[in-house]
Amino acid sequence: MTSKFISRDDLSVVRNYGNLVIELATHVPDGMVVFFTSYVYMELMISYWDEMNVINRILDKKLVFIETPVRDNNFIIQHFQCRFSLNVRQCHAEDIF
């Protein structure tokens, strides 16, 4: 595995990082954060991981929240909290769906 810029599109590197995240998600209790150097690179990795079924394997272990480049993420965070909270009655209908 490498983090060299020239290797960022190498599918074996993409797959290895995906497998590392899956392995960590299996053993790390509660939540975890996966950092990408840019939103563009994050979107590329997510796209590759979706094709490789990595995202579904991560979803088997953890809830996934993907940050967007929008400056005010309050709406997104509120939607995420309502969507997965145990107390759905406090959420507005548009926050749930």
Tab-separated table of N, CA, C and O in Angstrom:
chain	number	residue	atom	x	y	z
A	1	MET	N	0.846	-1.164	0.000
A	1	MET	CA	0.000	0.000	0.000
A	1	MET	C	0.901	1.239	0.000
A	1	MET	O	1.941	1.248	0.629
A	2	THR	N	0.451	2.261	-0.705
A	2	THR	CA	1.210	3.496	-0.803
A	2	THR	C	0.270	4.688	-0.808
A	2	THR	O	-0.907	4.547	-1.147
A	3	SER	N	0.787	5.825	-0.436
A	3	SER	CA	-0.009	7.052	-0.501
A	3	SER	C	0.585	8.028	-1.514
A	3	SER	O	0.233	9.203	-1.514
A	4	LYS	N	1.459	7.542	-2.391
A	4	LYS	CA	2.045	8.403	-3.416
A	4	LYS	C	0.959	8.903	-4.360
A	4	LYS	O	0.068	8.159	-4.759
A	5	PHE	N	1.061	10.176	-4.731
A	5	PHE	CA	0.072	10.782	-5.618
A	5	PHE	C	-0.056	10.006	-6.923
A	5	PHE	O	-1.161	9.805	-7.427
A	6	ILE	N	1.044	9.544	-7.457
A	6	ILE	CA	1.037	8.859	-8.748
A	6	ILE	C	0.250	7.545	-8.697
A	6	ILE	O	-0.232	7.062	-9.716
A	7	SER	N	0.086	6.991	-7.496
A	7	SER	CA	-0.596	5.697	-7.354
A	7	SER	C	-2.053	5.819	-6.947
A	7	SER	O	-2.720	4.812	-6.740
A	8	ARG	N	-2.562	7.040	-6.855
A	8	ARG	CA	-3.906	7.208	-6.317
A	8	ARG	C	-4.997	6.600	-7.196
A	8	ARG	O	-6.077	6.290	-6.709
A	9	ASP	N	-4.757	6.411	-8.483
A	9	ASP	CA	-5.753	5.784	-9.365
A	9	ASP	C	-5.502	4.300	-9.589
A	9	ASP	O	-6.251	3.653	-10.322
A	10	ASP	N	-4.457	3.773	-8.980
A	10	ASP	CA	-4.142	2.349	-9.101
A	10	ASP	C	-5.219	1.552	-8.359
A	10	ASP	O	-5.398	1.697	-7.144
A	11	LEU	N	-5.955	0.718	-9.086
A	11	LEU	CA	-7.088	0.006	-8.489
A	11	LEU	C	-6.680	-0.917	-7.352
A	11	LEU	O	-7.456	-1.136	-6.421
A	12	SER	N	-5.468	-1.460	-7.394
A	12	SER	CA	-5.034	-2.321	-6.287
A	12	SER	C	-4.826	-1.492	-5.018
A	12	SER	O	-5.128	-1.951	-3.911
A	13	VAL	N	-4.341	-0.261	-5.158
A	13	VAL	CA	-4.181	0.630	-4.007
A	13	VAL	C	-5.554	1.023	-3.467
A	13	VAL	O	-5.790	0.995	-2.256
A	14	VAL	N	-6.472	1.363	-4.357
A	14	VAL	CA	-7.842	1.722	-3.968
A	14	VAL	C	-8.485	0.558	-3.214
A	14	VAL	O	-9.091	0.741	-2.152
A	15	ARG	N	-8.341	-0.650	-3.739
A	15	ARG	CA	-8.916	-1.842	-3.115
A	15	ARG	C	-8.278	-2.095	-1.746
A	15	ARG	O	-8.971	-2.400	-0.769
A	16	ASN	N	-6.952	-1.944	-1.659
A	16	ASN	CA	-6.265	-2.181	-0.385
A	16	ASN	C	-6.714	-1.191	0.687
A	16	ASN	O	-6.912	-1.573	1.843
A	17	TYR	N	-6.866	0.073	0.320
A	17	TYR	CA	-7.359	1.052	1.292
A	17	TYR	C	-8.792	0.730	1.700
A	17	TYR	O	-9.153	0.864	2.868
A	18	GLY	N	-9.597	0.310	0.759
A	18	GLY	CA	-10.968	-0.096	1.081
A	18	GLY	C	-10.988	-1.265	2.041
A	18	GLY	O	-11.745	-1.280	3.018
A	19	ASN	N	-10.145	-2.253	1.780
A	19	ASN	CA	-10.070	-3.412	2.670
A	19	ASN	C	-9.562	-3.022	4.059
A	19	ASN	O	-10.006	-3.584	5.064
A	20	LEU	N	-8.648	-2.049	4.117
A	20	LEU	CA	-8.165	-1.565	5.404
A	20	LEU	C	-9.306	-0.908	6.197
A	20	LEU	O	-9.465	-1.163	7.395
A	21	VAL	N	-10.121	-0.104	5.522
A	21	VAL	CA	-11.252	0.537	6.194
A	21	VAL	C	-12.245	-0.514	6.681
A	21	VAL	O	-12.754	-0.429	7.799
A	22	ILE	N	-12.502	-1.525	5.872
A	22	ILE	CA	-13.405	-2.611	6.276
A	22	ILE	C	-12.851	-3.320	7.511
A	22	ILE	O	-13.580	-3.577	8.476
A	23	GLU	N	-11.576	-3.623	7.489
A	23	GLU	CA	-10.944	-4.303	8.619
A	23	GLU	C	-11.008	-3.454	9.893
A	23	GLU	O	-11.335	-3.950	10.969
A	24	LEU	N	-10.718	-2.158	9.754
A	24	LEU	CA	-10.807	-1.264	10.906
A	24	LEU	C	-12.240	-1.167	11.416
A	24	LEU	O	-12.481	-1.188	12.628
A	25	ALA	N	-13.202	-1.071	10.498
A	25	ALA	CA	-14.612	-0.970	10.889
A	25	ALA	C	-15.065	-2.222	11.638
A	25	ALA	O	-15.956	-2.147	12.489
A	26	THR	N	-14.451	-3.342	11.343
A	26	THR	CA	-14.782	-4.592	12.013
A	26	THR	C	-14.328	-4.579	13.469
A	26	THR	O	-15.004	-5.122	14.339
A	27	HIS	N	-13.188	-3.941	13.730
A	27	HIS	CA	-12.584	-4.026	15.059
A	27	HIS	C	-12.719	-2.764	15.907
A	27	HIS	O	-12.597	-2.841	17.126
A	28	VAL	N	-12.951	-1.614	15.290
A	28	VAL	CA	-13.054	-0.362	16.038
A	28	VAL	C	-14.484	-0.225	16.568
A	28	VAL	O	-15.436	-0.239	15.794
A	29	PRO	N	-14.622	-0.098	17.901
A	29	PRO	CA	-15.976	0.085	18.432
A	29	PRO	C	-16.486	1.491	18.118
A	29	PRO	O	-15.705	2.418	17.921
A	30	ASP	N	-17.774	1.618	18.070
A	30	ASP	CA	-18.430	2.908	17.835
A	30	ASP	C	-18.055	3.468	16.469
A	30	ASP	O	-17.987	2.743	15.506
A	31	GLY	N	-17.801	4.769	16.406
A	31	GLY	CA	-17.565	5.418	15.119
A	31	GLY	C	-16.098	5.547	14.771
A	31	GLY	O	-15.211	5.285	15.572
A	32	MET	N	-15.847	5.957	13.556
A	32	MET	CA	-14.499	6.215	13.085
A	32	MET	C	-14.565	7.240	11.963
A	32	MET	O	-15.628	7.481	11.399
A	33	VAL	N	-13.448	7.865	11.668
A	33	VAL	CA	-13.375	8.889	10.634
A	33	VAL	C	-12.366	8.441	9.589
A	33	VAL	O	-11.273	7.982	9.928
A	34	VAL	N	-12.744	8.560	8.336
A	34	VAL	CA	-11.833	8.283	7.227
A	34	VAL	C	-11.571	9.616	6.547
A	34	VAL	O	-12.500	10.294	6.109
A	35	PHE	N	-10.319	10.012	6.480
A	35	PHE	CA	-9.934	11.311	5.924
A	35	PHE	C	-9.417	11.150	4.498
A	35	PHE	O	-8.656	10.237	4.204
A	36	PHE	N	-9.849	12.058	3.630
A	36	PHE	CA	-9.336	12.127	2.266
A	36	PHE	C	-8.726	13.503	2.056
A	36	PHE	O	-9.140	14.472	2.675
A	37	THR	N	-7.765	13.598	1.174
A	37	THR	CA	-7.037	14.855	0.974
A	37	THR	C	-7.857	15.916	0.266
A	37	THR	O	-7.506	17.095	0.313
A	38	SER	N	-8.934	15.532	-0.401
A	38	SER	CA	-9.799	16.504	-1.068
A	38	SER	C	-11.163	15.857	-1.304
A	38	SER	O	-11.301	14.631	-1.273
A	39	TYR	N	-12.159	16.710	-1.558
A	39	TYR	CA	-13.487	16.187	-1.885
A	39	TYR	C	-13.476	15.437	-3.208
A	39	TYR	O	-14.160	14.427	-3.369
A	40	VAL	N	-12.699	15.918	-4.140
A	40	VAL	CA	-12.607	15.256	-5.450
A	40	VAL	C	-12.060	13.844	-5.284
A	40	VAL	O	-12.593	12.877	-5.839
A	41	TYR	N	-10.997	13.712	-4.497
A	41	TYR	CA	-10.406	12.387	-4.270
A	41	TYR	C	-11.364	11.493	-3.489
A	41	TYR	O	-11.494	10.303	-3.781
A	42	MET	N	-12.070	12.057	-2.516
A	42	MET	CA	-13.044	11.289	-1.758
A	42	MET	C	-14.133	10.746	-2.683
A	42	MET	O	-14.489	9.567	-2.618
A	43	GLU	N	-14.655	11.598	-3.564
A	43	GLU	CA	-15.695	11.160	-4.495
A	43	GLU	C	-15.177	10.070	-5.434
A	43	GLU	O	-15.891	9.124	-5.747
A	44	LEU	N	-13.927	10.193	-5.862
A	44	LEU	CA	-13.318	9.173	-6.717
A	44	LEU	C	-13.217	7.844	-5.977
A	44	LEU	O	-13.600	6.796	-6.503
A	45	MET	N	-12.726	7.889	-4.740
A	45	MET	CA	-12.594	6.663	-3.945
A	45	MET	C	-13.956	6.031	-3.677
A	45	MET	O	-14.114	4.813	-3.792
A	46	ILE	N	-14.930	6.839	-3.325
A	46	ILE	CA	-16.266	6.307	-3.057
A	46	ILE	C	-16.840	5.653	-4.313
A	46	ILE	O	-17.467	4.599	-4.247
A	47	SER	N	-16.602	6.271	-5.453
A	47	SER	CA	-17.070	5.699	-6.715
A	47	SER	C	-16.416	4.341	-6.979
A	47	SER	O	-17.091	3.364	-7.321
A	48	TYR	N	-15.103	4.290	-6.812
A	48	TYR	CA	-14.391	3.012	-6.990
A	48	TYR	C	-14.879	1.976	-5.980
A	48	TYR	O	-15.127	0.824	-6.319
A	49	TRP	N	-14.986	2.400	-4.705
A	49	TRP	CA	-15.410	1.477	-3.666
A	49	TRP	C	-16.826	0.975	-3.896
A	49	TRP	O	-17.134	-0.162	-3.575
A	50	ASP	N	-17.676	1.800	-4.473
A	50	ASP	CA	-19.032	1.360	-4.787
A	50	ASP	C	-18.988	0.258	-5.842
A	50	ASP	O	-19.664	-0.762	-5.712
A	51	GLU	N	-18.177	0.449	-6.862
A	51	GLU	CA	-18.034	-0.573	-7.911
A	51	GLU	C	-17.438	-1.868	-7.372
A	51	GLU	O	-17.747	-2.956	-7.863
A	52	MET	N	-16.582	-1.771	-6.375
A	52	MET	CA	-15.897	-2.931	-5.799
A	52	MET	C	-16.677	-3.547	-4.637
A	52	MET	O	-16.190	-4.472	-3.989
A	53	ASN	N	-17.867	-3.014	-4.334
A	53	ASN	CA	-18.716	-3.475	-3.236
A	53	ASN	C	-18.108	-3.202	-1.855
A	53	ASN	O	-18.536	-3.772	-0.863
A	54	VAL	N	-17.113	-2.336	-1.800
A	54	VAL	CA	-16.484	-1.985	-0.522
A	54	VAL	C	-17.461	-1.199	0.346
A	54	VAL	O	-17.562	-1.445	1.558
A	55	ILE	N	-18.185	-0.270	-0.250
A	55	ILE	CA	-19.124	0.558	0.517
A	55	ILE	C	-20.156	-0.320	1.225
A	55	ILE	O	-20.438	-0.123	2.406
A	56	ASN	N	-20.713	-1.297	0.536
A	56	ASN	CA	-21.702	-2.179	1.165
A	56	ASN	C	-21.096	-2.967	2.311
A	56	ASN	O	-21.757	-3.200	3.324
A	57	ARG	N	-19.846	-3.377	2.164
A	57	ARG	CA	-19.178	-4.124	3.235
A	57	ARG	C	-18.907	-3.218	4.441
A	57	ARG	O	-18.968	-3.672	5.580
A	58	ILE	N	-18.623	-1.940	4.190
A	58	ILE	CA	-18.459	-0.991	5.297
A	58	ILE	C	-19.812	-0.764	5.972
A	58	ILE	O	-19.905	-0.729	7.202
A	59	LEU	N	-20.873	-0.625	5.162
A	59	LEU	CA	-22.214	-0.412	5.701
A	59	LEU	C	-22.694	-1.590	6.550
A	59	LEU	O	-23.551	-1.423	7.416
A	60	ASP	N	-22.145	-2.769	6.308
A	60	ASP	CA	-22.474	-3.914	7.156
A	60	ASP	C	-21.966	-3.717	8.583
A	60	ASP	O	-22.482	-4.310	9.520
A	61	LYS	N	-20.950	-2.858	8.743
A	61	LYS	CA	-20.312	-2.656	10.048
A	61	LYS	C	-20.659	-1.320	10.696
A	61	LYS	O	-20.745	-1.216	11.909
A	62	LYS	N	-20.801	-0.266	9.870
A	62	LYS	CA	-20.954	1.088	10.392
A	62	LYS	C	-21.983	1.869	9.575
A	62	LYS	O	-22.197	1.577	8.402
A	63	LEU	N	-22.571	2.881	10.201
A	63	LEU	CA	-23.339	3.864	9.445
A	63	LEU	C	-22.327	4.760	8.746
A	63	LEU	O	-21.261	5.042	9.279
A	64	VAL	N	-22.649	5.216	7.575
A	64	VAL	CA	-21.720	6.053	6.818
A	64	VAL	C	-22.325	7.447	6.645
A	64	VAL	O	-23.460	7.588	6.197
A	65	PHE	N	-21.566	8.447	7.017
A	65	PHE	CA	-21.926	9.846	6.811
A	65	PHE	C	-20.848	10.433	5.917
A	65	PHE	O	-19.665	10.380	6.249
A	66	ILE	N	-21.242	10.950	4.775
A	66	ILE	CA	-20.288	11.532	3.832
A	66	ILE	C	-20.459	13.038	3.861
A	66	ILE	O	-21.507	13.568	3.504
A	67	GLU	N	-19.423	13.713	4.309
A	67	GLU	CA	-19.457	15.167	4.385
A	67	GLU	C	-19.445	15.760	2.982
A	67	GLU	O	-18.811	15.233	2.079
A	68	THR	N	-20.156	16.847	2.829
A	68	THR	CA	-20.188	17.542	1.547
A	68	THR	C	-19.399	18.840	1.657
A	68	THR	O	-19.167	19.331	2.762
A	69	PRO	N	-19.016	19.420	0.532
A	69	PRO	CA	-18.260	20.671	0.594
A	69	PRO	C	-19.102	21.889	0.973
A	69	PRO	O	-18.587	22.989	1.033
A	70	VAL	N	-20.380	21.697	1.263
A	70	VAL	CA	-21.242	22.797	1.689
A	70	VAL	C	-20.724	23.312	3.026
A	70	VAL	O	-20.422	22.535	3.926
A	71	ARG	N	-20.630	24.621	3.165
A	71	ARG	CA	-20.083	25.196	4.400
A	71	ARG	C	-20.959	24.926	5.612
A	71	ARG	O	-20.477	24.699	6.696
A	72	ASP	N	-22.279	24.975	5.452
A	72	ASP	CA	-23.183	24.777	6.574
A	72	ASP	C	-23.762	23.370	6.502
A	72	ASP	O	-24.699	23.113	5.758
A	73	ASN	N	-23.208	22.466	7.271
A	73	ASN	CA	-23.658	21.075	7.271
A	73	ASN	C	-24.718	20.814	8.331
A	73	ASN	O	-25.071	19.674	8.562
A	74	ASN	N	-25.235	21.859	8.979
A	74	ASN	CA	-26.211	21.655	10.052
A	74	ASN	C	-27.430	20.882	9.579
A	74	ASN	O	-27.902	19.981	10.256
A	75	PHE	N	-27.957	21.229	8.400
A	75	PHE	CA	-29.125	20.518	7.883
A	75	PHE	C	-28.798	19.045	7.652
A	75	PHE	O	-29.572	18.165	8.012
A	76	ILE	N	-27.636	18.791	7.070
A	76	ILE	CA	-27.239	17.414	6.768
A	76	ILE	C	-27.058	16.621	8.055
A	76	ILE	O	-27.528	15.487	8.171
A	77	ILE	N	-26.401	17.213	9.032
A	77	ILE	CA	-26.184	16.528	10.304
A	77	ILE	C	-27.512	16.273	11.004
A	77	ILE	O	-27.753	15.192	11.531
A	78	GLN	N	-28.403	17.263	10.980
A	78	GLN	CA	-29.718	17.092	11.599
A	78	GLN	C	-30.496	15.977	10.905
A	78	GLN	O	-31.127	15.142	11.555
A	79	HIS	N	-30.451	15.940	9.584
A	79	HIS	CA	-31.124	14.882	8.829
A	79	HIS	C	-30.554	13.520	9.215
A	79	HIS	O	-31.290	12.566	9.448
A	80	PHE	N	-29.233	13.425	9.292
A	80	PHE	CA	-28.573	12.173	9.642
A	80	PHE	C	-28.982	11.729	11.042
A	80	PHE	O	-29.308	10.563	11.261
A	81	GLN	N	-28.991	12.662	11.991
A	81	GLN	CA	-29.373	12.322	13.356
A	81	GLN	C	-30.816	11.855	13.425
A	81	GLN	O	-31.120	10.883	14.113
A	82	CYS	N	-31.694	12.532	12.707
A	82	CYS	CA	-33.106	12.135	12.716
A	82	CYS	C	-33.304	10.792	12.035
A	82	CYS	O	-34.057	9.947	12.505
A	83	ARG	N	-32.606	10.605	10.949
A	83	ARG	CA	-32.760	9.371	10.168
A	83	ARG	C	-32.395	8.137	10.989
A	83	ARG	O	-33.000	7.090	10.866
A	84	PHE	N	-31.397	8.275	11.851
A	84	PHE	CA	-30.895	7.113	12.564
A	84	PHE	C	-31.091	7.195	14.079
A	84	PHE	O	-30.538	6.413	14.820
A	85	SER	N	-31.899	8.139	14.513
A	85	SER	CA	-32.120	8.250	15.950
A	85	SER	C	-33.198	7.269	16.377
A	85	SER	O	-34.033	6.834	15.585
A	86	LEU	N	-33.154	6.955	17.640
A	86	LEU	CA	-34.180	6.063	18.179
A	86	LEU	C	-35.480	6.810	18.447
A	86	LEU	O	-36.529	6.221	18.540
A	87	ASN	N	-35.389	8.126	18.556
A	87	ASN	CA	-36.564	8.933	18.853
A	87	ASN	C	-36.996	9.683	17.594
A	87	ASN	O	-36.848	10.881	17.480
A	88	VAL	N	-37.565	8.973	16.649
A	88	VAL	CA	-37.967	9.540	15.366
A	88	VAL	C	-39.116	10.532	15.533
A	88	VAL	O	-39.286	11.432	14.737
A	89	ARG	N	-39.888	10.429	16.619
A	89	ARG	CA	-41.040	11.309	16.818
A	89	ARG	C	-40.650	12.782	16.893
A	89	ARG	O	-41.447	13.651	16.615
A	90	GLN	N	-39.407	13.090	17.266
A	90	GLN	CA	-38.980	14.474	17.364
A	90	GLN	C	-38.573	15.061	16.000
A	90	GLN	O	-38.340	16.241	15.894
A	91	CYS	N	-38.492	14.252	15.003
A	91	CYS	CA	-38.063	14.694	13.668
A	91	CYS	C	-39.269	15.093	12.833
A	91	CYS	O	-40.351	14.520	12.966
A	92	HIS	N	-39.076	16.057	11.958
A	92	HIS	CA	-40.103	16.420	11.000
A	92	HIS	C	-40.147	15.371	9.910
A	92	HIS	O	-39.157	14.736	9.607
A	93	ALA	N	-41.305	15.222	9.293
A	93	ALA	CA	-41.464	14.193	8.262
A	93	ALA	C	-40.433	14.367	7.139
A	93	ALA	O	-39.877	13.390	6.653
A	94	GLU	N	-40.142	15.612	6.743
A	94	GLU	CA	-39.192	15.810	5.652
A	94	GLU	C	-37.760	15.462	6.066
A	94	GLU	O	-36.910	15.229	5.231
A	95	ASP	N	-37.481	15.413	7.373
A	95	ASP	CA	-36.163	15.027	7.849
A	95	ASP	C	-35.961	13.525	7.816
A	95	ASP	O	-34.839	13.048	7.845
A	96	ILE	N	-37.040	12.788	7.800
A	96	ILE	CA	-36.933	11.327	7.877
A	96	ILE	C	-36.753	10.716	6.492
A	96	ILE	O	-36.056	9.744	6.331
A	97	PHE	N	-37.355	11.300	5.485
A	97	PHE	CA	-37.318	10.681	4.156
A	97	PHE	C	-36.466	11.456	3.203
A	97	PHE	O	-36.205	12.571	3.267
